[in-house]
């Protein structure tokens, strides 16, 4: 802070001296022309000293953003000649611009980035990716003020060295024009003489050049990637779009394509609906509901009931889960999508060229489908770590656990993420002796520590042994008993079990359908590498959903599908960047955990100026009436403002309550407006209004209220 103040003092002193001594009067065309002969004579006698002095003055003017750089450029050409003047001005202007750039970065960037973080995010991403092109275009066009470009670029993530060299090269053409004009200074009466429409037009064309160059480079890049496949491109196409995978992303992509009357084929090798319908969201929530009913019966005395018992069979519970899946199945069925106009094929798909997909039916019959565009929506599968001995014990995953019809007496769950935590609680409530093994210091590591603690306590209350800091090392079978060997604090821990569930994450399905042969790259996390428009290296091949990342949620898969479909079908006219600014998620443990935007931990780690507002749901009327008076609403806001940066909710129906914050963040609604919105009484949703009330109380205008207090006292008198 002291160094910033010192720099501000120096800048203020220079600015003060500039105006106090009226130095600006020397940086006019008239002033120079009156002294031109004297200055030229001095330069002839002292070329080195005058060159260094001119260089220093130019750097100072450019660094402090004073007006006069254009005049100095003309002077350089007039007194030093074209080549010497060009060299002096080119380097002096670039050095001065870089000093101005660094000053803006040092003094203002942290403040501006923290204050306008969300608005600047797309700009920052664009600068990180194509900042050199942007800067080059701005440097070529004199319509964009020299000093403004310096200051604004200092607020972005562009690095100093690229800024200097791009400035040096980008300003060279304009500098040459001005220096050359300076050599003809005797014929110039004003700066308007060099800013003729023809010259300005030339500058504009220069400015457009890098943008056109980028377009040409993209086109050439596309031609290069298609080069070895060009002979396989058909003259016409049977389809507008082929979609591989009928999970959430694939279904939405096909739906949109059919809705706009495109000819679309959807290929699924297993079941329509993908993981969400068959092995993920739907069955897990059905199981959670049954487990929660049992937990409420165990709490019957809290609700004024002496006792409540249920006769049940685990096989019947699992059968009910399958019935729920069957009831929802028609929404995602072949019949429904066929009626919508989608050609649905069951079998495997392999991309054999950028415009053709080989379809293999279950019986082995093959068919080649030609298409203008392809969307890969092949989803993900449970990741199974290479733990020695695991393969020998017939382990379970979130895909296979639904085949169980007998409740495991002893269950080990590997993984403390959302899937592991949800299924851990379910089986514990059904009566399994569950040990949850997590190698990290706490479960639900993406959430704030107090969130993890609340869920941990709830799991322990249900009888779960939550073993954090335990690393699974080996699975053994000893005397017919299965044992998981873990390492904890340097010691060996043995956990006997009857069944083991592996829930340590999911990995994208990227093999077996032609990506390797086409050379489509994947990221380090094994998702398909795409650009902002969800295009792979082949501009007509897209990827969306779990296979593309960065999020593995059903709702983000559907969200991405819109961009993939629209860009694939209409991208020649207008393309849309996938928007990840407001992504919510929920973990359906009891209590539920839901979040959107920043957590408090993330805000601190990213050094974002923020405030934390917490409202305890134990104070909420509806929560008390329902016997669910626990949890909280935590809202992260910009420092001193009601702008919502993130929200975390822990409690009953947290995922539903969160929707208000998702909407608020998407459309720029602050806590003041949430406070001013009528919420139905008594509902859990009122928690949002009360959280806004807590923020408002924390920002009371204390001075104004003191005057209001005096006003009321005066009225009473």
Short mmCIF file of C-alpha atoms in Angstrom, two decimals, residues 178-665:
data_model
loop_
_atom_site.label_atom_id
_atom_site.label_comp_id
_atom_site.label_asym_id
_atom_site.label_seq_id
_atom_site.Cartn_x
_atom_site.Cartn_y
_atom_site.Cartn_z
CA UNK A 178 3.57 10.24 -38.54
CA UNK A 179 7.39 10.36 -38.69
CA UNK A 180 7.29 10.64 -42.47
CA UNK A 181 4.78 13.47 -42.12
CA UNK A 182 7.24 15.13 -39.72
CA UNK A 183 9.90 15.17 -42.43
CA UNK A 184 7.50 17.32 -44.44
CA UNK A 185 6.62 19.51 -41.46
CA UNK A 186 7.22 22.74 -43.35
CA UNK A 187 4.15 21.98 -45.46
CA UNK A 188 1.91 21.16 -42.46
CA UNK A 189 -0.15 23.81 -40.71
CA UNK A 190 -2.00 21.44 -38.35
CA UNK A 191 -2.38 17.77 -37.40
CA UNK A 192 -5.40 17.60 -39.70
CA UNK A 193 -2.95 17.59 -42.57
CA UNK A 194 -1.93 14.00 -41.83
CA UNK A 195 -5.34 12.83 -40.67
CA UNK A 196 -6.94 12.96 -44.10
CA UNK A 197 -9.83 10.61 -44.89
CA UNK A 198 -7.53 8.52 -47.11
CA UNK A 199 -4.94 8.01 -44.38
CA UNK A 200 -7.57 7.36 -41.73
CA UNK A 201 -9.13 4.80 -44.06
CA UNK A 202 -5.76 3.12 -44.42
CA UNK A 203 -5.40 2.96 -40.63
CA UNK A 204 -8.86 1.40 -40.29
CA UNK A 205 -7.95 -1.24 -42.89
CA UNK A 206 -4.76 -1.92 -40.94
CA UNK A 207 -6.85 -2.35 -37.80
CA UNK A 208 -9.20 -4.78 -39.51
CA UNK A 209 -6.26 -6.74 -40.88
CA UNK A 210 -5.47 -8.82 -37.73
CA UNK A 211 -9.14 -9.73 -37.34
CA UNK A 212 -9.30 -10.82 -40.97
CA UNK A 213 -5.96 -12.55 -40.51
CA UNK A 214 -7.37 -14.53 -37.60
CA UNK A 215 -10.36 -15.56 -39.69
CA UNK A 216 -8.05 -16.65 -42.49
CA UNK A 217 -5.83 -18.54 -40.04
CA UNK A 218 -8.88 -20.31 -38.61
CA UNK A 219 -9.95 -21.21 -42.15
CA UNK A 220 -6.48 -22.49 -43.02
CA UNK A 221 -6.36 -24.42 -39.75
CA UNK A 222 -9.68 -26.03 -40.65
CA UNK A 223 -8.40 -26.92 -44.12
CA UNK A 224 -5.29 -28.44 -42.57
CA UNK A 225 -7.21 -30.61 -40.11
CA UNK A 226 -9.57 -31.76 -42.87
CA UNK A 227 -6.78 -32.28 -45.44
CA UNK A 228 -6.29 -36.03 -45.01
CA UNK A 229 -10.05 -36.60 -44.98
CA UNK A 230 -11.02 -34.33 -47.87
CA UNK A 231 -11.30 -37.22 -50.35
CA UNK A 232 -13.96 -38.81 -48.11
CA UNK A 233 -16.22 -35.77 -47.99
CA UNK A 234 -19.49 -36.62 -49.74
CA UNK A 235 -21.03 -34.28 -52.30
CA UNK A 236 -24.31 -34.35 -50.37
CA UNK A 237 -25.36 -35.48 -46.91
CA UNK A 238 -28.12 -37.78 -45.72
CA UNK A 239 -28.50 -35.89 -42.44
CA UNK A 240 -27.91 -32.51 -40.90
CA UNK A 241 -26.84 -33.98 -37.58
CA UNK A 242 -25.85 -37.29 -36.00
CA UNK A 243 -25.85 -37.40 -32.20
CA UNK A 244 -23.89 -40.12 -30.39
CA UNK A 245 -25.37 -40.88 -26.98
CA UNK A 246 -28.94 -40.55 -25.72
CA UNK A 247 -28.30 -39.21 -22.24
CA UNK A 248 -29.36 -35.74 -21.13
CA UNK A 249 -27.03 -33.93 -23.55
CA UNK A 250 -27.83 -36.13 -26.53
CA UNK A 251 -31.59 -36.08 -26.00
CA UNK A 252 -31.74 -32.29 -25.77
CA UNK A 253 -29.46 -31.89 -28.81
CA UNK A 254 -31.68 -34.19 -30.88
CA UNK A 255 -34.84 -32.53 -29.59
CA UNK A 256 -33.66 -29.06 -30.62
CA UNK A 257 -32.52 -30.27 -34.03
CA UNK A 258 -35.88 -31.92 -34.70
CA UNK A 259 -37.73 -28.83 -33.44
CA UNK A 260 -36.04 -26.68 -36.11
CA UNK A 261 -36.84 -29.30 -38.77
CA UNK A 262 -33.31 -30.62 -39.25
CA UNK A 263 -32.85 -34.26 -40.17
CA UNK A 264 -31.24 -35.80 -37.10
CA UNK A 265 -30.22 -39.32 -36.09
CA UNK A 266 -29.70 -40.28 -32.43
CA UNK A 267 -27.59 -43.37 -31.66
CA UNK A 268 -27.61 -45.08 -28.25
CA UNK A 269 -25.90 -48.39 -27.54
CA UNK A 270 -27.64 -49.14 -24.25
CA UNK A 271 -30.70 -47.38 -22.81
CA UNK A 272 -32.35 -44.11 -23.76
CA UNK A 273 -32.08 -41.57 -20.94
CA UNK A 274 -28.47 -42.39 -20.15
CA UNK A 275 -27.02 -42.48 -16.65
CA UNK A 276 -29.38 -39.92 -15.15
CA UNK A 277 -32.53 -41.91 -15.82
CA UNK A 278 -31.21 -45.44 -15.46
CA UNK A 279 -28.41 -45.42 -12.87
CA UNK A 280 -28.02 -41.89 -11.53
CA UNK A 281 -30.33 -39.04 -10.60
CA UNK A 282 -33.68 -40.83 -10.86
CA UNK A 283 -32.99 -44.13 -9.05
CA UNK A 284 -30.87 -42.47 -6.38
CA UNK A 285 -33.60 -39.97 -5.52
CA UNK A 286 -36.19 -42.75 -5.39
CA UNK A 287 -33.96 -44.68 -2.98
CA UNK A 288 -33.34 -41.54 -0.90
CA UNK A 289 -37.10 -41.03 -0.51
CA UNK A 290 -37.65 -44.53 0.88
CA UNK A 291 -34.67 -44.20 3.23
CA UNK A 292 -35.92 -40.84 4.46
CA UNK A 293 -39.35 -42.27 5.22
CA UNK A 294 -37.71 -44.85 7.47
CA UNK A 295 -35.66 -42.15 9.18
CA UNK A 296 -38.83 -40.15 9.91
CA UNK A 297 -40.44 -43.20 11.47
CA UNK A 298 -37.47 -43.55 13.78
CA UNK A 299 -38.09 -39.91 14.81
CA UNK A 300 -41.81 -40.46 15.37
CA UNK A 301 -41.75 -39.16 18.95
CA UNK A 302 -40.54 -35.77 17.66
CA UNK A 303 -43.86 -35.51 15.81
CA UNK A 304 -46.05 -36.51 18.75
CA UNK A 305 -46.35 -40.17 17.76
CA UNK A 306 -45.47 -42.72 20.42
CA UNK A 307 -44.11 -45.11 17.81
CA UNK A 308 -44.16 -45.79 14.12
CA UNK A 309 -42.97 -48.98 12.50
CA UNK A 310 -42.73 -50.28 8.97
CA UNK A 311 -42.61 -53.79 7.64
CA UNK A 312 -40.41 -53.77 4.62
CA UNK A 313 -38.15 -55.80 2.43
CA UNK A 314 -35.06 -54.40 0.75
CA UNK A 315 -35.89 -56.20 -2.48
CA UNK A 316 -39.28 -54.46 -2.54
CA UNK A 317 -37.59 -51.10 -2.02
CA UNK A 318 -35.27 -51.73 -4.96
CA UNK A 319 -38.20 -52.90 -7.05
CA UNK A 320 -39.98 -49.65 -6.27
CA UNK A 321 -36.87 -47.79 -7.50
CA UNK A 322 -37.14 -49.64 -10.82
CA UNK A 323 -40.84 -48.79 -11.05
CA UNK A 324 -40.00 -45.10 -10.71
CA UNK A 325 -37.46 -45.42 -13.51
CA UNK A 326 -40.06 -47.22 -15.64
CA UNK A 327 -42.64 -44.47 -15.05
CA UNK A 328 -40.23 -41.78 -16.21
CA UNK A 329 -38.82 -43.86 -19.06
CA UNK A 330 -41.50 -42.84 -21.63
CA UNK A 331 -40.27 -39.22 -21.40
CA UNK A 332 -36.96 -40.34 -22.90
CA UNK A 333 -38.19 -43.23 -25.02
CA UNK A 334 -37.55 -44.13 -28.65
CA UNK A 335 -41.28 -43.81 -29.29
CA UNK A 336 -41.49 -40.24 -28.02
CA UNK A 337 -38.42 -39.03 -29.89
CA UNK A 338 -39.47 -40.80 -33.05
CA UNK A 339 -42.78 -38.92 -32.87
CA UNK A 340 -40.81 -35.68 -32.51
CA UNK A 341 -39.03 -36.42 -35.77
CA UNK A 342 -35.76 -37.95 -34.49
CA UNK A 343 -34.44 -41.11 -36.12
CA UNK A 344 -33.48 -43.28 -33.11
CA UNK A 345 -31.03 -46.15 -33.62
CA UNK A 346 -29.96 -48.70 -31.00
CA UNK A 347 -26.41 -49.93 -31.42
CA UNK A 348 -22.83 -48.68 -31.51
CA UNK A 349 -21.42 -45.72 -33.39
CA UNK A 350 -17.96 -45.05 -34.74
CA UNK A 351 -16.89 -41.83 -36.46
CA UNK A 352 -15.01 -42.92 -39.59
CA UNK A 353 -14.58 -39.47 -41.13
CA UNK A 354 -15.56 -35.93 -40.13
CA UNK A 355 -18.78 -36.42 -42.14
CA UNK A 356 -19.67 -40.07 -41.65
CA UNK A 357 -20.59 -42.36 -38.78
CA UNK A 358 -20.58 -46.14 -38.99
CA UNK A 359 -23.56 -47.56 -37.14
CA UNK A 360 -23.52 -51.20 -36.01
CA UNK A 361 -26.83 -52.79 -35.00
CA UNK A 362 -26.99 -55.38 -32.18
CA UNK A 363 -27.11 -58.17 -34.79
CA UNK A 364 -23.90 -56.97 -36.45
CA UNK A 365 -25.40 -55.25 -39.48
CA UNK A 366 -23.51 -52.08 -40.42
CA UNK A 367 -24.69 -48.84 -41.97
CA UNK A 368 -22.74 -45.70 -42.88
CA UNK A 369 -24.50 -42.43 -42.10
CA UNK A 370 -23.33 -39.24 -43.82
CA UNK A 371 -23.91 -35.97 -42.00
CA UNK A 372 -22.91 -32.32 -42.10
CA UNK A 373 -22.36 -32.25 -38.33
CA UNK A 374 -21.71 -34.67 -35.47
CA UNK A 375 -22.37 -34.15 -31.76
CA UNK A 376 -20.60 -36.46 -29.30
CA UNK A 377 -22.65 -36.85 -26.12
CA UNK A 378 -21.33 -40.19 -24.91
CA UNK A 379 -21.44 -39.34 -21.21
CA UNK A 380 -19.26 -40.78 -18.45
CA UNK A 381 -18.94 -43.89 -16.31
CA UNK A 382 -17.81 -44.57 -12.72
CA UNK A 383 -14.06 -44.31 -12.26
CA UNK A 384 -12.53 -47.38 -10.62
CA UNK A 385 -9.12 -46.74 -9.04
CA UNK A 386 -6.39 -49.38 -9.47
CA UNK A 387 -6.56 -50.73 -5.92
CA UNK A 388 -4.85 -54.14 -5.69
CA UNK A 389 -7.36 -56.93 -5.08
CA UNK A 390 -10.43 -54.83 -5.88
CA UNK A 391 -11.23 -56.72 -9.09
CA UNK A 392 -11.45 -59.99 -7.16
CA UNK A 393 -14.35 -59.01 -4.86
CA UNK A 394 -17.13 -58.14 -7.34
CA UNK A 395 -17.24 -54.48 -6.31
CA UNK A 396 -20.28 -52.23 -6.83
CA UNK A 397 -20.49 -48.86 -8.57
CA UNK A 398 -23.27 -46.32 -8.97
CA UNK A 399 -24.10 -48.20 -12.21
CA UNK A 400 -24.40 -51.69 -10.71
CA UNK A 401 -25.69 -51.08 -7.19
CA UNK A 402 -29.26 -51.03 -8.50
CA UNK A 403 -29.04 -54.78 -9.17
CA UNK A 404 -28.84 -55.47 -5.40
CA UNK A 405 -31.85 -57.22 -3.90
CA UNK A 406 -30.30 -58.16 -0.58
CA UNK A 407 -29.20 -55.49 1.90
CA UNK A 408 -25.46 -55.78 2.67
CA UNK A 409 -24.84 -56.23 6.38
CA UNK A 410 -21.47 -54.48 6.19
CA UNK A 411 -20.91 -51.97 3.42
CA UNK A 412 -17.75 -49.98 2.67
CA UNK A 413 -18.22 -46.89 0.52
CA UNK A 414 -15.11 -45.51 -1.17
CA UNK A 415 -15.54 -41.78 -1.75
CA UNK A 416 -16.75 -38.74 0.17
CA UNK A 417 -18.23 -36.81 -2.73
CA UNK A 418 -21.93 -36.27 -3.47
CA UNK A 419 -22.64 -39.76 -4.87
CA UNK A 420 -20.76 -41.54 -2.10
CA UNK A 421 -22.38 -39.44 0.63
CA UNK A 422 -25.92 -39.86 -0.70
CA UNK A 423 -25.68 -43.65 -1.01
CA UNK A 424 -23.81 -43.95 2.30
CA UNK A 425 -26.71 -42.32 4.13
CA UNK A 426 -29.35 -44.36 2.30
CA UNK A 427 -27.83 -47.74 3.16
CA UNK A 428 -27.15 -46.71 6.74
CA UNK A 429 -30.82 -45.77 7.15
CA UNK A 430 -31.86 -49.14 5.76
CA UNK A 431 -29.73 -50.81 8.43
CA UNK A 432 -26.37 -51.55 6.82
CA UNK A 433 -23.27 -51.04 8.92
CA UNK A 434 -21.60 -48.49 6.66
CA UNK A 435 -18.00 -47.26 6.68
CA UNK A 436 -17.35 -44.28 4.40
CA UNK A 437 -13.69 -44.03 3.38
CA UNK A 438 -12.34 -40.69 2.11
CA UNK A 439 -8.63 -39.98 1.61
CA UNK A 440 -9.06 -36.18 1.93
CA UNK A 441 -9.38 -34.40 5.31
CA UNK A 442 -13.18 -34.09 5.00
CA UNK A 443 -16.11 -35.21 2.89
CA UNK A 444 -17.75 -32.87 0.35
CA UNK A 445 -14.42 -31.13 -0.08
CA UNK A 446 -15.79 -28.64 -2.63
CA UNK A 447 -18.02 -27.08 0.03
CA UNK A 448 -17.12 -24.90 3.01
CA UNK A 449 -15.77 -26.72 6.09
CA UNK A 450 -18.90 -26.13 8.19
CA UNK A 451 -21.02 -27.69 5.45
CA UNK A 452 -18.87 -30.82 5.52
CA UNK A 453 -19.12 -30.89 9.31
CA UNK A 454 -22.93 -30.69 9.35
CA UNK A 455 -23.28 -33.53 6.83
CA UNK A 456 -20.65 -35.60 8.67
CA UNK A 457 -22.58 -35.23 11.93
CA UNK A 458 -25.79 -36.23 10.19
CA UNK A 459 -24.16 -39.34 8.72
CA UNK A 460 -22.71 -40.26 12.10
CA UNK A 461 -26.14 -39.84 13.66
CA UNK A 462 -27.38 -42.41 11.16
CA UNK A 463 -24.66 -44.80 12.33
CA UNK A 464 -22.05 -44.23 9.62
CA UNK A 465 -18.35 -44.51 10.43
CA UNK A 466 -17.00 -41.51 8.51
CA UNK A 467 -13.30 -42.25 7.98
CA UNK A 468 -11.60 -39.20 6.51
CA UNK A 469 -7.86 -39.11 5.91
CA UNK A 470 -7.99 -42.83 5.08
CA UNK A 471 -6.30 -43.99 1.88
CA UNK A 472 -7.46 -47.32 0.44
CA UNK A 473 -4.36 -49.44 -0.19
CA UNK A 474 -5.50 -52.99 -0.84
CA UNK A 475 -8.45 -55.39 -0.83
CA UNK A 476 -7.84 -58.84 0.60
CA UNK A 477 -9.84 -62.03 1.07
CA UNK A 478 -8.72 -63.72 4.29
CA UNK A 479 -10.35 -66.97 5.40
CA UNK A 480 -13.33 -66.18 3.22
CA UNK A 481 -13.75 -62.64 4.63
CA UNK A 482 -13.30 -59.53 2.49
CA UNK A 483 -11.13 -56.80 4.04
CA UNK A 484 -10.22 -53.31 2.88
CA UNK A 485 -6.79 -52.24 4.10
CA UNK A 486 -6.38 -48.47 4.53
CA UNK A 487 -3.58 -46.22 5.65
CA UNK A 488 -4.40 -43.53 8.22
CA UNK A 489 -1.83 -41.32 9.95
CA UNK A 490 0.89 -43.82 9.04
CA UNK A 491 -0.98 -46.78 10.56
CA UNK A 492 -2.81 -49.66 8.89
CA UNK A 493 -6.59 -49.80 9.31
CA UNK A 494 -8.55 -52.96 8.40
CA UNK A 495 -12.22 -52.79 7.45
CA UNK A 496 -14.06 -56.10 6.99
CA UNK A 497 -17.03 -55.89 4.59
CA UNK A 498 -19.64 -57.85 2.71
CA UNK A 499 -19.96 -55.38 -0.18
CA UNK A 500 -17.82 -52.48 -1.33
CA UNK A 501 -19.17 -49.53 -3.33
CA UNK A 502 -16.70 -47.52 -5.43
CA UNK A 503 -17.90 -43.91 -5.68
CA UNK A 504 -14.75 -41.84 -6.22
CA UNK A 505 -15.85 -39.95 -9.31
CA UNK A 506 -16.66 -40.45 -12.96
CA UNK A 507 -14.55 -40.58 -16.12
CA UNK A 508 -15.63 -39.52 -19.60
CA UNK A 509 -16.43 -42.12 -22.28
CA UNK A 510 -13.92 -41.17 -24.96
CA UNK A 511 -12.76 -44.50 -26.38
CA UNK A 512 -14.18 -46.89 -28.94
CA UNK A 513 -16.01 -44.53 -31.29
CA UNK A 514 -13.32 -43.06 -33.49
CA UNK A 515 -11.74 -40.18 -31.57
CA UNK A 516 -8.32 -41.82 -31.61
CA UNK A 517 -8.39 -42.43 -35.37
CA UNK A 518 -9.45 -38.84 -36.09
CA UNK A 519 -6.85 -37.44 -33.69
CA UNK A 520 -9.39 -35.53 -31.61
CA UNK A 521 -7.47 -34.61 -28.42
CA UNK A 522 -8.63 -34.99 -24.84
CA UNK A 523 -7.74 -32.95 -21.78
CA UNK A 524 -5.66 -34.24 -18.84
CA UNK A 525 -8.93 -35.15 -17.05
CA UNK A 526 -9.87 -37.30 -20.09
CA UNK A 527 -12.72 -35.10 -21.31
CA UNK A 528 -12.85 -34.13 -25.00
CA UNK A 529 -11.04 -30.89 -25.75
CA UNK A 530 -13.44 -28.29 -27.15
CA UNK A 531 -13.41 -24.55 -27.72
CA UNK A 532 -15.88 -22.01 -26.32
CA UNK A 533 -18.42 -23.06 -28.94
CA UNK A 534 -18.09 -26.77 -27.99
CA UNK A 535 -16.26 -27.55 -31.26
CA UNK A 536 -13.47 -30.11 -31.37
CA UNK A 537 -10.47 -29.63 -33.67
CA UNK A 538 -12.92 -30.44 -36.46
CA UNK A 539 -15.27 -27.43 -36.64
CA UNK A 540 -18.26 -29.64 -37.60
CA UNK A 541 -17.75 -32.13 -34.73
CA UNK A 542 -19.03 -30.99 -31.33
CA UNK A 543 -19.02 -32.47 -27.83
CA UNK A 544 -21.31 -31.72 -24.89
CA UNK A 545 -22.32 -33.12 -21.51
CA UNK A 546 -20.16 -35.21 -19.19
CA UNK A 547 -17.84 -36.21 -22.03
CA UNK A 548 -16.91 -32.55 -22.56
CA UNK A 549 -16.96 -31.19 -19.01
CA UNK A 550 -16.18 -28.96 -17.18
CA UNK A 551 -19.19 -29.96 -15.03
CA UNK A 552 -20.79 -33.38 -14.73
CA UNK A 553 -24.36 -32.38 -13.94
CA UNK A 554 -27.50 -33.31 -15.84
CA UNK A 555 -28.60 -29.67 -15.98
CA UNK A 556 -25.28 -28.47 -17.41
CA UNK A 557 -25.37 -31.26 -19.99
CA UNK A 558 -28.79 -30.03 -21.14
CA UNK A 559 -27.52 -26.45 -21.06
CA UNK A 560 -24.51 -27.30 -23.25
CA UNK A 561 -26.73 -29.26 -25.63
CA UNK A 562 -28.51 -26.07 -26.71
CA UNK A 563 -25.19 -24.50 -27.71
CA UNK A 564 -23.98 -27.63 -29.47
CA UNK A 565 -27.21 -28.00 -31.46
CA UNK A 566 -27.56 -24.34 -32.43
CA UNK A 567 -23.89 -23.87 -33.29
CA UNK A 568 -23.83 -27.08 -35.34
CA UNK A 569 -26.93 -26.18 -37.35
CA UNK A 570 -26.58 -22.40 -37.64
CA UNK A 571 -22.94 -21.67 -36.78
CA UNK A 572 -22.15 -20.42 -40.28
CA UNK A 573 -24.33 -17.40 -39.53
CA UNK A 574 -23.92 -16.93 -35.77
CA UNK A 575 -22.11 -18.93 -33.09
CA UNK A 576 -22.72 -18.77 -29.35
CA UNK A 577 -20.17 -19.26 -26.59
CA UNK A 578 -21.28 -21.71 -23.91
CA UNK A 579 -22.19 -19.74 -20.78
CA UNK A 580 -21.00 -21.18 -17.45
CA UNK A 581 -21.36 -18.03 -15.34
CA UNK A 582 -24.16 -19.32 -13.07
CA UNK A 583 -24.02 -23.08 -12.47
CA UNK A 584 -25.96 -24.48 -9.49
CA UNK A 585 -25.66 -27.93 -7.94
CA UNK A 586 -27.05 -29.89 -5.02
CA UNK A 587 -26.10 -32.91 -2.92
CA UNK A 588 -29.21 -34.77 -1.76
CA UNK A 589 -28.04 -35.91 1.64
CA UNK A 590 -30.12 -35.13 4.71
CA UNK A 591 -29.71 -32.22 5.19
CA UNK A 592 -29.46 -31.24 1.53
CA UNK A 593 -26.57 -29.07 0.39
CA UNK A 594 -27.06 -26.68 -2.52
CA UNK A 595 -24.74 -24.07 -3.95
CA UNK A 596 -24.37 -21.59 -6.77
CA UNK A 597 -21.39 -19.31 -7.45
CA UNK A 598 -18.61 -18.72 -4.95
CA UNK A 599 -18.29 -20.38 -1.59
CA UNK A 600 -16.72 -18.44 1.27
CA UNK A 601 -13.58 -20.58 0.97
CA UNK A 602 -13.24 -19.85 -2.75
CA UNK A 603 -13.79 -16.11 -2.25
CA UNK A 604 -10.94 -16.04 0.28
CA UNK A 605 -8.62 -18.16 -1.87
CA UNK A 606 -9.23 -15.93 -4.90
CA UNK A 607 -8.76 -12.81 -2.73
CA UNK A 608 -12.09 -11.38 -3.82
CA UNK A 609 -13.36 -8.55 -1.62
CA UNK A 610 -16.57 -9.92 -0.17
CA UNK A 611 -18.97 -10.07 2.76
CA UNK A 612 -20.62 -13.11 4.29
CA UNK A 613 -24.24 -13.09 5.44
CA UNK A 614 -25.63 -16.10 7.31
CA UNK A 615 -29.21 -16.83 8.33
CA UNK A 616 -29.84 -19.85 10.55
CA UNK A 617 -32.79 -21.94 9.35
CA UNK A 618 -33.42 -23.00 12.98
CA UNK A 619 -35.16 -19.60 13.25
CA UNK A 620 -37.59 -20.26 10.33
CA UNK A 621 -41.23 -20.93 11.23
CA UNK A 622 -41.84 -23.58 8.57
CA UNK A 623 -38.64 -25.43 9.43
CA UNK A 624 -39.65 -25.50 13.10
CA UNK A 625 -43.15 -26.75 12.23
CA UNK A 626 -41.70 -29.49 10.01
CA UNK A 627 -39.19 -30.61 12.61
CA UNK A 628 -36.35 -29.62 10.28
CA UNK A 629 -35.02 -26.58 12.14
CA UNK A 630 -31.37 -26.97 11.20
CA UNK A 631 -28.97 -25.67 8.60
CA UNK A 632 -28.39 -22.20 7.21
CA UNK A 633 -28.42 -19.89 4.22
CA UNK A 634 -25.04 -18.32 3.52
CA UNK A 635 -24.78 -15.57 0.92
CA UNK A 636 -21.51 -14.17 -0.43
CA UNK A 637 -21.87 -10.58 -1.64
CA UNK A 638 -19.49 -8.01 -3.10
CA UNK A 639 -17.95 -5.84 -0.37
CA UNK A 640 -20.31 -2.99 0.51
CA UNK A 641 -22.92 -4.06 -2.05
CA UNK A 642 -25.90 -6.40 -2.24
CA UNK A 643 -24.55 -8.02 -5.45
CA UNK A 644 -24.69 -11.79 -4.99
CA UNK A 645 -21.45 -13.63 -5.76
CA UNK A 646 -22.57 -16.99 -4.42
CA UNK A 647 -24.97 -18.76 -2.09
CA UNK A 648 -24.79 -21.98 -0.09
CA UNK A 649 -27.86 -23.51 1.54
CA UNK A 650 -27.84 -26.42 3.98
CA UNK A 651 -31.23 -27.72 5.04
CA UNK A 652 -34.52 -29.28 3.99
CA UNK A 653 -35.30 -28.67 0.29
CA UNK A 654 -32.06 -26.68 -0.13
CA UNK A 655 -31.97 -27.48 -3.85
CA UNK A 656 -35.42 -25.95 -4.33
CA UNK A 657 -34.71 -22.88 -2.20
CA UNK A 658 -31.51 -22.20 -4.17
CA UNK A 659 -33.41 -21.41 -7.38
CA UNK A 660 -34.09 -17.83 -6.24
CA UNK A 661 -30.36 -17.14 -5.96
CA UNK A 662 -29.67 -18.76 -9.34
CA UNK A 663 -32.21 -16.41 -10.94
CA UNK A 664 -30.87 -13.43 -9.01
CA UNK A 665 -27.29 -14.05 -10.12
#
